[in-house]
Amino acid sequence: MSLREWIIDGIFTLTVDNASSNLTTIKFLQRVTKDWNGAVLRNKYMHMRCCAHIINLIVGEGLKEIDASVAKVREAVRWNSIYIMLETAENFEIVFLQMDFEDDGYSSYFRTKEDSGGLGSPCMTDFQNCRAFVTFLRLFYNATKKFSSSLYVTSNAFYDEIFVIQEIAKVMVDKVKDLLFKLYNFCTFIHSPNVQDQSGSESTELESDASDPYVMVHSRYERFLQVEKSVGYSNELERYLAENCDSRKDANFEILEWWRDNCNRYQVLSKVVKDMLAVPVSTVASESAFSTGGRIVDPFRSSLSPLMVQNLVCSQNWLQATVPISHRQSRDDVEALEEELLDLVLNQQPTASATANTSSSKGSTSGKRPLISIDD
């Protein structure tokens, strides 16, 4: 009902996590909207699963293999983040092993846990398992940070991270190509009349000025290039896939700018890309924006005075400022400003007294304000 009210006649994708309730909702939406005018391929690919949640599930499965070792290290370190905890703890392996012999409090703590059926202190084998697992986790940690970003976490941003985690197999490549051709054929069916009209108007505009031979030569050369590029390929997509790839050495390369510059060469395919590059692949950013779970003020922060909170906020802004801030220079500026204000006040005091005396000598009432006072 809301989609109808907002005059939205189709949903391309819906990015959600892997909860079973979401799957039920997606199936319902696919069924009731598959015949709408804006439906793409009858909503077959509407469900976009959150990549951050998928990575979390993969890591969770991997943790089962060395769950005991990780649990022992976590009990010794008391840290929630698995990757950062293990990466930090492995550097202090010798310290933890030595504490087991020299620190009575440390060793008695784990003996008590073992007596009650819990895990003991981490040993050398546990740290070896964790060290091997850190290398495995680093890839997923970097990918999760990328997917948890609040800006531009769309379908083009996750490819490198997934590729690093596991090189894409031929079967996966074939699936991606098959879907790409389906989307291209769908857009060709929808937009081909408009594309033909655009190309025809462009050629007419180029040849409209017959009095200038250079314009005519340029027009024919451009048409020759378009025909030459399309020889041997039945459509834009095949030509695009057969072209040489651009180098990735340019750090300023922007995929959206590339498609903006080449949209005339790939008039149908660019429409596919425009939709694909807008697909969010993670729900983390939206969850952090709307969820209040992580915004509960703990007892320590709730006990801060308003003045201390203001100081902390200002300090954070200064530390995160793009322009370096010189605290010494700022302090000197404040002191200079205070001296100027003090001089201004002192200079006004005699004038105020003289004016007040003059006013009183002329018979002014005691309640009447002087012309100039310190308040002015």
mmCIF file of C-alpha atoms in Angstrom:
data_model
loop_
_atom_site.group_PDB
_atom_site.id
_atom_site.type_symbol
_atom_site.label_atom_id
_atom_site.label_comp_id
_atom_site.label_asym_id
_atom_site.label_seq_id
_atom_site.Cartn_x
_atom_site.Cartn_y
_atom_site.Cartn_z
ATOM 1 C CA MET A 1 0.000 0.000 0.000
ATOM 2 C CA SER A 2 2.843 2.380 0.801
ATOM 3 C CA LEU A 3 4.590 1.675 -2.511
ATOM 4 C CA ARG A 4 1.364 2.359 -4.375
ATOM 5 C CA GLU A 5 0.866 5.569 -2.406
ATOM 6 C CA TRP A 6 4.404 6.729 -3.241
ATOM 7 C CA ILE A 7 3.838 5.819 -6.930
ATOM 8 C CA ILE A 8 6.694 3.278 -6.900
ATOM 9 C CA ASP A 9 5.913 0.694 -9.552
ATOM 10 C CA GLY A 10 8.921 -1.589 -9.120
ATOM 11 C CA ILE A 11 11.653 -2.731 -6.716
ATOM 12 C CA PHE A 12 14.995 -3.690 -8.217
ATOM 13 C CA THR A 13 16.679 -4.991 -5.066
ATOM 14 C CA LEU A 14 16.100 -5.023 -1.327
ATOM 15 C CA THR A 15 19.171 -5.410 0.885
ATOM 16 C CA VAL A 16 18.537 -7.243 4.160
ATOM 17 C CA ASP A 17 20.390 -9.612 6.453
ATOM 18 C CA ASN A 18 19.879 -13.373 6.514
ATOM 19 C CA ALA A 19 17.106 -13.588 9.110
ATOM 20 C CA SER A 20 14.335 -16.022 8.220
ATOM 21 C CA SER A 21 11.681 -13.333 8.711
ATOM 22 C CA ASN A 22 13.355 -11.232 6.006
ATOM 23 C CA LEU A 23 13.250 -14.170 3.604
ATOM 24 C CA THR A 24 9.507 -14.507 4.169
ATOM 25 C CA THR A 25 8.995 -10.807 3.531
ATOM 26 C CA ILE A 26 11.044 -10.876 0.339
ATOM 27 C CA LYS A 27 9.082 -13.828 -1.027
ATOM 28 C CA PHE A 28 5.833 -12.006 -0.320
ATOM 29 C CA LEU A 29 7.043 -8.857 -2.085
ATOM 30 C CA GLN A 30 8.287 -10.864 -5.060
ATOM 31 C CA ARG A 31 4.912 -12.518 -5.419
ATOM 32 C CA VAL A 32 2.716 -9.421 -5.164
ATOM 33 C CA THR A 33 4.923 -7.093 -7.266
ATOM 34 C CA LYS A 34 6.311 -9.375 -9.984
ATOM 35 C CA ASP A 35 3.716 -8.166 -12.518
ATOM 36 C CA TRP A 36 4.176 -4.457 -11.834
ATOM 37 C CA ASN A 37 5.374 -2.277 -14.710
ATOM 38 C CA GLY A 38 8.722 -1.526 -13.090
ATOM 39 C CA ALA A 39 9.553 -5.114 -12.131
ATOM 40 C CA VAL A 40 12.947 -6.293 -13.449
ATOM 41 C CA LEU A 41 13.019 -9.930 -14.621
ATOM 42 C CA ARG A 42 9.832 -10.538 -12.590
ATOM 43 C CA ASN A 43 11.731 -9.680 -9.360
ATOM 44 C CA LYS A 44 13.822 -12.850 -9.558
ATOM 45 C CA TYR A 45 16.902 -11.062 -8.152
ATOM 46 C CA MET A 46 15.182 -8.786 -5.649
ATOM 47 C CA HIS A 47 16.804 -10.339 -2.576
ATOM 48 C CA MET A 48 20.249 -8.806 -1.910
ATOM 49 C CA ARG A 49 21.802 -10.479 1.132
ATOM 50 C CA CYS A 50 23.981 -8.288 3.332
ATOM 51 C CA CYS A 51 27.627 -9.084 2.622
ATOM 52 C CA ALA A 52 28.699 -8.078 6.126
ATOM 53 C CA HIS A 53 26.357 -10.649 7.644
ATOM 54 C CA ILE A 54 27.524 -13.321 5.200
ATOM 55 C CA ILE A 55 31.149 -12.690 6.190
ATOM 56 C CA ASN A 56 30.137 -12.897 9.833
ATOM 57 C CA LEU A 57 28.569 -16.316 9.213
ATOM 58 C CA ILE A 58 31.707 -17.532 7.420
ATOM 59 C CA VAL A 59 33.925 -16.413 10.286
ATOM 60 C CA GLY A 60 31.557 -18.025 12.757
ATOM 61 C CA GLU A 61 31.888 -21.362 10.970
ATOM 62 C CA GLY A 62 35.677 -21.034 10.953
ATOM 63 C CA LEU A 63 35.761 -20.234 14.656
ATOM 64 C CA LYS A 64 34.179 -23.580 15.469
ATOM 65 C CA GLU A 65 37.418 -25.292 14.479
ATOM 66 C CA ILE A 66 39.494 -23.517 17.139
ATOM 67 C CA ASP A 67 36.747 -22.289 19.424
ATOM 68 C CA ALA A 68 38.437 -23.596 22.583
ATOM 69 C CA SER A 69 41.734 -21.850 21.848
ATOM 70 C CA VAL A 70 40.025 -18.556 21.092
ATOM 71 C CA ALA A 71 37.890 -18.859 24.215
ATOM 72 C CA LYS A 72 40.974 -19.372 26.394
ATOM 73 C CA VAL A 73 42.742 -16.337 24.982
ATOM 74 C CA ARG A 74 39.591 -14.245 25.306
ATOM 75 C CA GLU A 75 39.227 -15.265 28.946
ATOM 76 C CA ALA A 76 42.804 -14.148 29.582
ATOM 77 C CA VAL A 77 42.484 -10.871 27.683
ATOM 78 C CA ARG A 78 38.790 -10.029 28.404
ATOM 79 C CA TRP A 79 38.223 -8.476 24.964
ATOM 80 C CA ASN A 80 35.188 -8.681 22.664
ATOM 81 C CA SER A 81 36.642 -8.072 19.180
ATOM 82 C CA ILE A 82 38.053 -11.413 18.030
ATOM 83 C CA TYR A 83 40.498 -10.206 15.382
ATOM 84 C CA ILE A 84 41.942 -7.260 17.313
ATOM 85 C CA MET A 85 42.080 -9.370 20.457
ATOM 86 C CA LEU A 86 44.007 -12.212 18.813
ATOM 87 C CA GLU A 87 46.278 -9.877 16.856
ATOM 88 C CA THR A 88 47.232 -8.080 20.075
ATOM 89 C CA ALA A 89 47.424 -11.164 22.287
ATOM 90 C CA GLU A 90 49.760 -13.117 19.993
ATOM 91 C CA ASN A 91 52.435 -10.469 20.504
ATOM 92 C CA PHE A 92 52.342 -11.174 24.249
ATOM 93 C CA GLU A 93 52.384 -14.963 24.102
ATOM 94 C CA ILE A 94 55.534 -15.225 26.212
ATOM 95 C CA VAL A 95 54.054 -12.885 28.801
ATOM 96 C CA PHE A 96 50.887 -14.948 29.198
ATOM 97 C CA LEU A 97 52.815 -18.207 29.388
ATOM 98 C CA GLN A 98 55.115 -16.751 32.028
ATOM 99 C CA MET A 99 52.200 -15.365 34.036
ATOM 100 C CA ASP A 100 50.864 -18.892 34.354
ATOM 101 C CA PHE A 101 53.945 -19.724 36.454
ATOM 102 C CA GLU A 102 54.724 -16.460 38.224
ATOM 103 C CA ASP A 103 51.371 -14.705 38.775
ATOM 104 C CA ASP A 104 49.452 -16.439 41.564
ATOM 105 C CA GLY A 105 46.283 -14.484 40.888
ATOM 106 C CA TYR A 106 46.323 -15.383 37.183
ATOM 107 C CA SER A 107 46.987 -19.085 37.735
ATOM 108 C CA SER A 108 44.510 -19.437 40.633
ATOM 109 C CA TYR A 109 41.794 -17.777 38.552
ATOM 110 C CA PHE A 110 42.067 -20.393 35.811
ATOM 111 C CA ARG A 111 42.441 -23.262 38.315
ATOM 112 C CA THR A 112 39.146 -22.210 39.842
ATOM 113 C CA LYS A 113 37.499 -22.175 36.423
ATOM 114 C CA GLU A 114 38.897 -25.623 35.588
ATOM 115 C CA ASP A 115 37.620 -27.026 38.885
ATOM 116 C CA SER A 116 34.138 -25.783 38.020
ATOM 117 C CA GLY A 117 34.256 -27.356 34.527
ATOM 118 C CA GLY A 118 35.519 -24.324 32.624
ATOM 119 C CA LEU A 119 38.543 -23.789 30.390
ATOM 120 C CA GLY A 120 42.075 -23.443 31.645
ATOM 121 C CA SER A 121 44.692 -20.830 30.786
ATOM 122 C CA PRO A 122 45.896 -20.577 27.169
ATOM 123 C CA CYS A 123 48.906 -22.740 26.367
ATOM 124 C CA MET A 124 51.460 -22.635 23.556
ATOM 125 C CA THR A 125 49.241 -24.721 21.261
ATOM 126 C CA ASP A 126 46.360 -22.299 21.763
ATOM 127 C CA PHE A 127 48.515 -19.348 20.726
ATOM 128 C CA GLN A 128 49.755 -21.263 17.668
ATOM 129 C CA ASN A 129 46.156 -21.902 16.596
ATOM 130 C CA CYS A 130 45.235 -18.271 17.149
ATOM 131 C CA ARG A 131 48.290 -17.029 15.245
ATOM 132 C CA ALA A 132 47.275 -19.070 12.202
ATOM 133 C CA PHE A 133 43.706 -17.867 12.522
ATOM 134 C CA VAL A 134 44.732 -14.178 12.652
ATOM 135 C CA THR A 135 46.000 -14.355 9.069
ATOM 136 C CA PHE A 136 42.682 -15.843 8.037
ATOM 137 C CA LEU A 137 40.691 -13.256 9.977
ATOM 138 C CA ARG A 138 42.610 -10.245 8.662
ATOM 139 C CA LEU A 139 40.985 -10.571 5.225
ATOM 140 C CA PHE A 140 37.506 -10.706 6.723
ATOM 141 C CA TYR A 141 38.250 -7.864 9.138
ATOM 142 C CA ASN A 142 39.287 -5.563 6.290
ATOM 143 C CA ALA A 143 36.251 -6.560 4.243
ATOM 144 C CA THR A 144 33.897 -5.968 7.170
ATOM 145 C CA LYS A 145 35.350 -2.489 7.703
ATOM 146 C CA LYS A 146 34.733 -1.760 4.023
ATOM 147 C CA PHE A 147 31.163 -3.049 4.168
ATOM 148 C CA SER A 148 30.432 -1.155 7.393
ATOM 149 C CA SER A 149 31.207 2.197 5.821
ATOM 150 C CA SER A 150 28.382 4.706 5.687
ATOM 151 C CA LEU A 151 29.234 6.071 2.211
ATOM 152 C CA TYR A 152 29.275 4.332 -1.182
ATOM 153 C CA VAL A 153 28.895 0.735 0.051
ATOM 154 C CA THR A 154 27.370 -0.462 -3.207
ATOM 155 C CA SER A 155 27.768 -3.336 -5.619
ATOM 156 C CA ASN A 156 31.059 -2.118 -7.091
ATOM 157 C CA ALA A 157 32.743 -1.707 -3.690
ATOM 158 C CA PHE A 158 32.662 -5.294 -2.478
ATOM 159 C CA TYR A 159 34.219 -7.017 -5.500
ATOM 160 C CA ASP A 160 37.855 -6.547 -4.479
ATOM 161 C CA GLU A 161 37.207 -7.727 -0.943
ATOM 162 C CA ILE A 162 35.405 -10.890 -2.032
ATOM 163 C CA PHE A 163 38.073 -11.577 -4.655
ATOM 164 C CA VAL A 164 40.822 -11.300 -2.052
ATOM 165 C CA ILE A 165 39.013 -13.677 0.276
ATOM 166 C CA GLN A 166 38.618 -16.300 -2.424
ATOM 167 C CA GLU A 167 39.513 -16.114 -6.100
ATOM 168 C CA ILE A 168 36.301 -16.386 -8.086
ATOM 169 C CA ALA A 169 35.898 -19.753 -9.795
ATOM 170 C CA LYS A 170 34.776 -20.254 -13.399
ATOM 171 C CA VAL A 171 31.349 -21.405 -12.276
ATOM 172 C CA MET A 172 30.814 -18.120 -10.430
ATOM 173 C CA VAL A 173 32.042 -16.114 -13.434
ATOM 174 C CA ASP A 174 29.569 -17.924 -15.686
ATOM 175 C CA LYS A 175 26.745 -17.151 -13.259
ATOM 176 C CA VAL A 176 27.668 -13.460 -13.194
ATOM 177 C CA LYS A 177 27.864 -13.308 -17.013
ATOM 178 C CA ASP A 178 24.552 -15.102 -17.370
ATOM 179 C CA LEU A 179 22.844 -12.617 -15.042
ATOM 180 C CA LEU A 180 24.522 -9.694 -16.815
ATOM 181 C CA PHE A 181 23.191 -10.820 -20.193
ATOM 182 C CA LYS A 182 19.700 -11.254 -18.727
ATOM 183 C CA LEU A 183 19.742 -7.706 -17.353
ATOM 184 C CA TYR A 184 21.109 -6.357 -20.640
ATOM 185 C CA ASN A 185 18.433 -8.105 -22.696
ATOM 186 C CA PHE A 186 15.762 -6.818 -20.339
ATOM 187 C CA CYS A 187 16.995 -3.215 -20.657
ATOM 188 C CA THR A 188 17.300 -3.591 -24.427
ATOM 189 C CA PHE A 189 13.656 -4.606 -24.604
ATOM 190 C CA ILE A 190 12.629 -1.647 -22.406
ATOM 191 C CA HIS A 191 14.867 1.115 -23.781
ATOM 192 C CA SER A 192 15.703 0.163 -27.374
ATOM 193 C CA PRO A 193 13.176 2.599 -29.003
ATOM 194 C CA ASN A 194 14.602 5.514 -27.007
ATOM 195 C CA VAL A 195 18.172 4.473 -27.768
ATOM 196 C CA GLN A 196 17.504 4.325 -31.492
ATOM 197 C CA ASP A 197 15.879 7.749 -31.456
ATOM 198 C CA GLN A 198 18.876 9.219 -29.594
ATOM 199 C CA SER A 199 21.397 7.782 -32.015
ATOM 200 C CA GLY A 200 19.398 9.027 -34.974
ATOM 201 C CA SER A 201 19.102 12.544 -33.581
ATOM 202 C CA GLU A 202 22.829 12.651 -32.860
ATOM 203 C CA SER A 203 23.759 11.701 -36.432
ATOM 204 C CA THR A 204 21.294 14.232 -37.833
ATOM 205 C CA GLU A 205 22.757 16.955 -35.662
ATOM 206 C CA LEU A 206 26.295 16.172 -36.809
ATOM 207 C CA GLU A 207 25.397 16.350 -40.500
ATOM 208 C CA SER A 208 22.990 19.288 -40.245
ATOM 209 C CA ASP A 209 25.656 21.835 -41.156
ATOM 210 C CA ALA A 210 26.426 20.675 -44.710
ATOM 211 C CA SER A 211 28.160 23.960 -45.493
ATOM 212 C CA ASP A 212 31.111 23.013 -43.275
ATOM 213 C CA PRO A 213 32.990 20.068 -44.823
ATOM 214 C CA TYR A 214 35.007 19.508 -41.663
ATOM 215 C CA VAL A 215 31.839 18.829 -39.676
ATOM 216 C CA MET A 216 30.708 16.326 -42.302
ATOM 217 C CA VAL A 217 34.088 14.563 -42.286
ATOM 218 C CA HIS A 218 34.062 14.421 -38.512
ATOM 219 C CA SER A 219 30.533 13.008 -38.516
ATOM 220 C CA ARG A 220 31.366 10.272 -40.992
ATOM 221 C CA TYR A 221 34.538 9.376 -39.103
ATOM 222 C CA GLU A 222 32.612 9.019 -35.851
ATOM 223 C CA ARG A 223 30.084 6.744 -37.557
ATOM 224 C CA PHE A 224 32.935 4.738 -39.049
ATOM 225 C CA LEU A 225 34.422 4.226 -35.568
ATOM 226 C CA GLN A 226 31.082 3.117 -34.166
ATOM 227 C CA VAL A 227 30.627 0.580 -36.963
ATOM 228 C CA GLU A 228 34.209 -0.631 -36.619
ATOM 229 C CA LYS A 229 33.835 -1.165 -32.881
ATOM 230 C CA SER A 230 30.620 -3.110 -33.329
ATOM 231 C CA VAL A 231 31.924 -5.441 -36.048
ATOM 232 C CA GLY A 232 31.898 -9.038 -34.873
ATOM 233 C CA TYR A 233 29.691 -8.391 -31.834
ATOM 234 C CA SER A 234 25.967 -8.777 -31.753
ATOM 235 C CA ASN A 235 25.380 -6.258 -28.952
ATOM 236 C CA GLU A 236 26.977 -3.690 -26.652
ATOM 237 C CA LEU A 237 27.584 -6.154 -23.856
ATOM 238 C CA GLU A 238 29.712 -8.482 -25.989
ATOM 239 C CA ARG A 239 31.697 -5.508 -27.273
ATOM 240 C CA TYR A 240 32.199 -4.205 -23.748
ATOM 241 C CA LEU A 241 33.424 -7.570 -22.441
ATOM 242 C CA ALA A 242 35.816 -7.954 -25.398
ATOM 243 C CA GLU A 243 37.457 -4.544 -24.944
ATOM 244 C CA ASN A 244 40.744 -4.137 -23.117
ATOM 245 C CA CYS A 245 40.446 -3.272 -19.446
ATOM 246 C CA ASP A 246 41.666 0.048 -18.104
ATOM 247 C CA SER A 247 44.729 0.063 -15.888
ATOM 248 C CA ARG A 248 44.200 0.205 -12.134
ATOM 249 C CA LYS A 249 47.372 2.200 -11.487
ATOM 250 C CA ASP A 250 45.449 5.460 -11.498
ATOM 251 C CA ALA A 251 44.516 6.108 -7.870
ATOM 252 C CA ASN A 252 41.966 8.727 -8.921
ATOM 253 C CA PHE A 253 39.996 6.374 -11.154
ATOM 254 C CA GLU A 254 36.267 6.746 -10.571
ATOM 255 C CA ILE A 255 33.946 4.174 -12.097
ATOM 256 C CA LEU A 256 30.946 6.513 -12.183
ATOM 257 C CA GLU A 257 32.916 9.115 -14.137
ATOM 258 C CA TRP A 258 34.043 6.427 -16.602
ATOM 259 C CA TRP A 259 30.467 5.419 -17.311
ATOM 260 C CA ARG A 260 29.391 9.040 -17.619
ATOM 261 C CA ASP A 261 32.054 9.576 -20.283
ATOM 262 C CA ASN A 262 31.207 6.342 -22.119
ATOM 263 C CA CYS A 263 27.418 6.259 -21.827
ATOM 264 C CA ASN A 264 27.021 7.218 -25.501
ATOM 265 C CA ARG A 265 29.071 4.186 -26.561
ATOM 266 C CA TYR A 266 27.019 1.847 -24.380
ATOM 267 C CA GLN A 267 23.575 3.396 -24.336
ATOM 268 C CA VAL A 268 21.710 0.331 -23.095
ATOM 269 C CA LEU A 269 24.461 -1.165 -20.959
ATOM 270 C CA SER A 270 24.978 2.144 -19.165
ATOM 271 C CA LYS A 271 21.368 1.941 -17.980
ATOM 272 C CA VAL A 272 22.062 -1.492 -16.517
ATOM 273 C CA VAL A 273 25.165 -0.143 -14.800
ATOM 274 C CA LYS A 274 23.278 2.840 -13.394
ATOM 275 C CA ASP A 275 20.936 0.470 -11.581
ATOM 276 C CA MET A 276 23.601 -2.046 -10.551
ATOM 277 C CA LEU A 277 25.990 0.515 -9.040
ATOM 278 C CA ALA A 278 23.224 1.842 -6.823
ATOM 279 C CA VAL A 279 22.541 -1.500 -5.113
ATOM 280 C CA PRO A 280 23.609 -1.434 -1.440
ATOM 281 C CA VAL A 281 25.403 -4.619 -0.406
ATOM 282 C CA SER A 282 25.369 -4.094 3.356
ATOM 283 C CA THR A 283 22.778 -3.205 5.974
ATOM 284 C CA VAL A 284 25.358 -2.212 8.599
ATOM 285 C CA ALA A 285 25.294 1.486 7.746
ATOM 286 C CA SER A 286 21.492 1.726 7.912
ATOM 287 C CA GLU A 287 21.350 -0.360 11.085
ATOM 288 C CA SER A 288 23.812 1.945 12.807
ATOM 289 C CA ALA A 289 21.760 4.939 11.707
ATOM 290 C CA PHE A 290 18.410 3.671 13.026
ATOM 291 C CA SER A 291 19.366 1.305 15.841
ATOM 292 C CA THR A 292 19.644 2.634 19.383
ATOM 293 C CA GLY A 293 21.298 -0.492 20.731
ATOM 294 C CA GLY A 294 24.785 0.971 20.625
ATOM 295 C CA ARG A 295 23.802 4.391 21.952
ATOM 296 C CA ILE A 296 23.053 3.467 25.548
ATOM 297 C CA VAL A 297 25.039 5.746 27.860
ATOM 298 C CA ASP A 298 27.075 3.688 30.309
ATOM 299 C CA PRO A 299 27.372 4.702 34.008
ATOM 300 C CA PHE A 300 30.806 6.244 33.463
ATOM 301 C CA ARG A 301 29.668 8.549 30.683
ATOM 302 C CA SER A 302 26.407 9.423 32.409
ATOM 303 C CA SER A 303 28.371 10.689 35.415
ATOM 304 C CA LEU A 304 30.322 13.252 33.373
ATOM 305 C CA SER A 305 29.547 16.880 34.091
ATOM 306 C CA PRO A 306 28.239 19.081 31.241
ATOM 307 C CA LEU A 307 31.497 21.056 31.272
ATOM 308 C CA MET A 308 33.570 17.879 30.880
ATOM 309 C CA VAL A 309 31.338 16.648 28.037
ATOM 310 C CA GLN A 310 31.761 19.984 26.278
ATOM 311 C CA ASN A 311 35.523 19.775 26.677
ATOM 312 C CA LEU A 312 35.612 16.227 25.307
ATOM 313 C CA VAL A 313 33.470 17.139 22.299
ATOM 314 C CA CYS A 314 35.611 20.171 21.517
ATOM 315 C CA SER A 315 38.796 18.126 21.895
ATOM 316 C CA GLN A 316 37.456 15.489 19.527
ATOM 317 C CA ASN A 317 36.606 18.136 16.932
ATOM 318 C CA TRP A 318 40.071 19.622 17.226
ATOM 319 C CA LEU A 319 41.770 16.238 16.889
ATOM 320 C CA GLN A 320 39.676 15.332 13.838
ATOM 321 C CA ALA A 321 40.045 18.720 12.168
ATOM 322 C CA THR A 322 41.580 18.713 8.692
ATOM 323 C CA VAL A 323 43.425 21.961 9.448
ATOM 324 C CA PRO A 324 46.121 21.460 12.121
ATOM 325 C CA ILE A 325 45.378 23.381 15.290
ATOM 326 C CA SER A 326 48.180 24.894 17.345
ATOM 327 C CA HIS A 327 47.076 24.781 20.980
ATOM 328 C CA ARG A 328 49.818 27.196 22.005
ATOM 329 C CA GLN A 329 48.796 29.671 19.302
ATOM 330 C CA SER A 330 45.135 29.331 20.282
ATOM 331 C CA ARG A 331 45.975 29.972 23.923
ATOM 332 C CA ASP A 332 48.036 33.033 23.002
ATOM 333 C CA ASP A 333 45.165 34.351 20.881
ATOM 334 C CA VAL A 334 42.718 33.931 23.769
ATOM 335 C CA GLU A 335 45.064 35.711 26.171
ATOM 336 C CA ALA A 336 45.516 38.582 23.708
ATOM 337 C CA LEU A 337 41.750 38.874 23.290
ATOM 338 C CA GLU A 338 41.258 38.963 27.056
ATOM 339 C CA GLU A 339 43.836 41.758 27.373
ATOM 340 C CA GLU A 340 42.072 43.781 24.669
ATOM 341 C CA LEU A 341 38.716 43.418 26.437
ATOM 342 C CA LEU A 342 40.268 44.409 29.758
ATOM 343 C CA ASP A 343 41.859 47.522 28.232
ATOM 344 C CA LEU A 344 38.529 48.430 26.635
ATOM 345 C CA VAL A 345 36.713 48.167 29.958
ATOM 346 C CA LEU A 346 39.352 50.186 31.810
ATOM 347 C CA ASN A 347 39.303 52.915 29.163
ATOM 348 C CA GLN A 348 35.529 53.260 29.437
ATOM 349 C CA GLN A 349 35.385 53.575 33.236
ATOM 350 C CA PRO A 350 36.539 57.259 33.547
ATOM 351 C CA THR A 351 34.165 58.296 30.792
ATOM 352 C CA ALA A 352 31.306 56.591 32.553
ATOM 353 C CA SER A 353 32.080 58.310 35.872
ATOM 354 C CA ALA A 354 32.457 61.705 34.255
ATOM 355 C CA THR A 355 29.232 61.340 32.368
ATOM 356 C CA ALA A 356 27.411 60.199 35.448
ATOM 357 C CA ASN A 357 28.703 63.164 37.473
ATOM 358 C CA THR A 358 27.757 65.563 34.690
ATOM 359 C CA SER A 359 24.263 64.140 34.489
ATOM 360 C CA SER A 360 23.744 64.365 38.250
ATOM 361 C CA SER A 361 24.982 67.968 38.333
ATOM 362 C CA LYS A 362 22.286 68.942 35.812
ATOM 363 C CA GLY A 363 19.594 67.703 38.113
ATOM 364 C CA SER A 364 18.993 64.281 36.577
ATOM 365 C CA THR A 365 17.072 61.820 38.681
ATOM 366 C CA SER A 366 19.040 59.078 40.446
ATOM 367 C CA GLY A 367 17.198 56.380 38.522
ATOM 368 C CA LYS A 368 18.161 57.707 35.088
ATOM 369 C CA ARG A 369 20.878 55.750 33.197
ATOM 370 C CA PRO A 370 24.068 57.590 32.243
ATOM 371 C CA LEU A 371 24.740 58.130 28.563
ATOM 372 C CA ILE A 372 27.713 55.801 28.653
ATOM 373 C CA SER A 373 28.213 53.034 31.162
ATOM 374 C CA ILE A 374 30.365 49.994 31.498
ATOM 375 C CA ASP A 375 27.370 47.888 30.458
ATOM 376 C CA ASP A 376 27.178 49.815 27.175
#
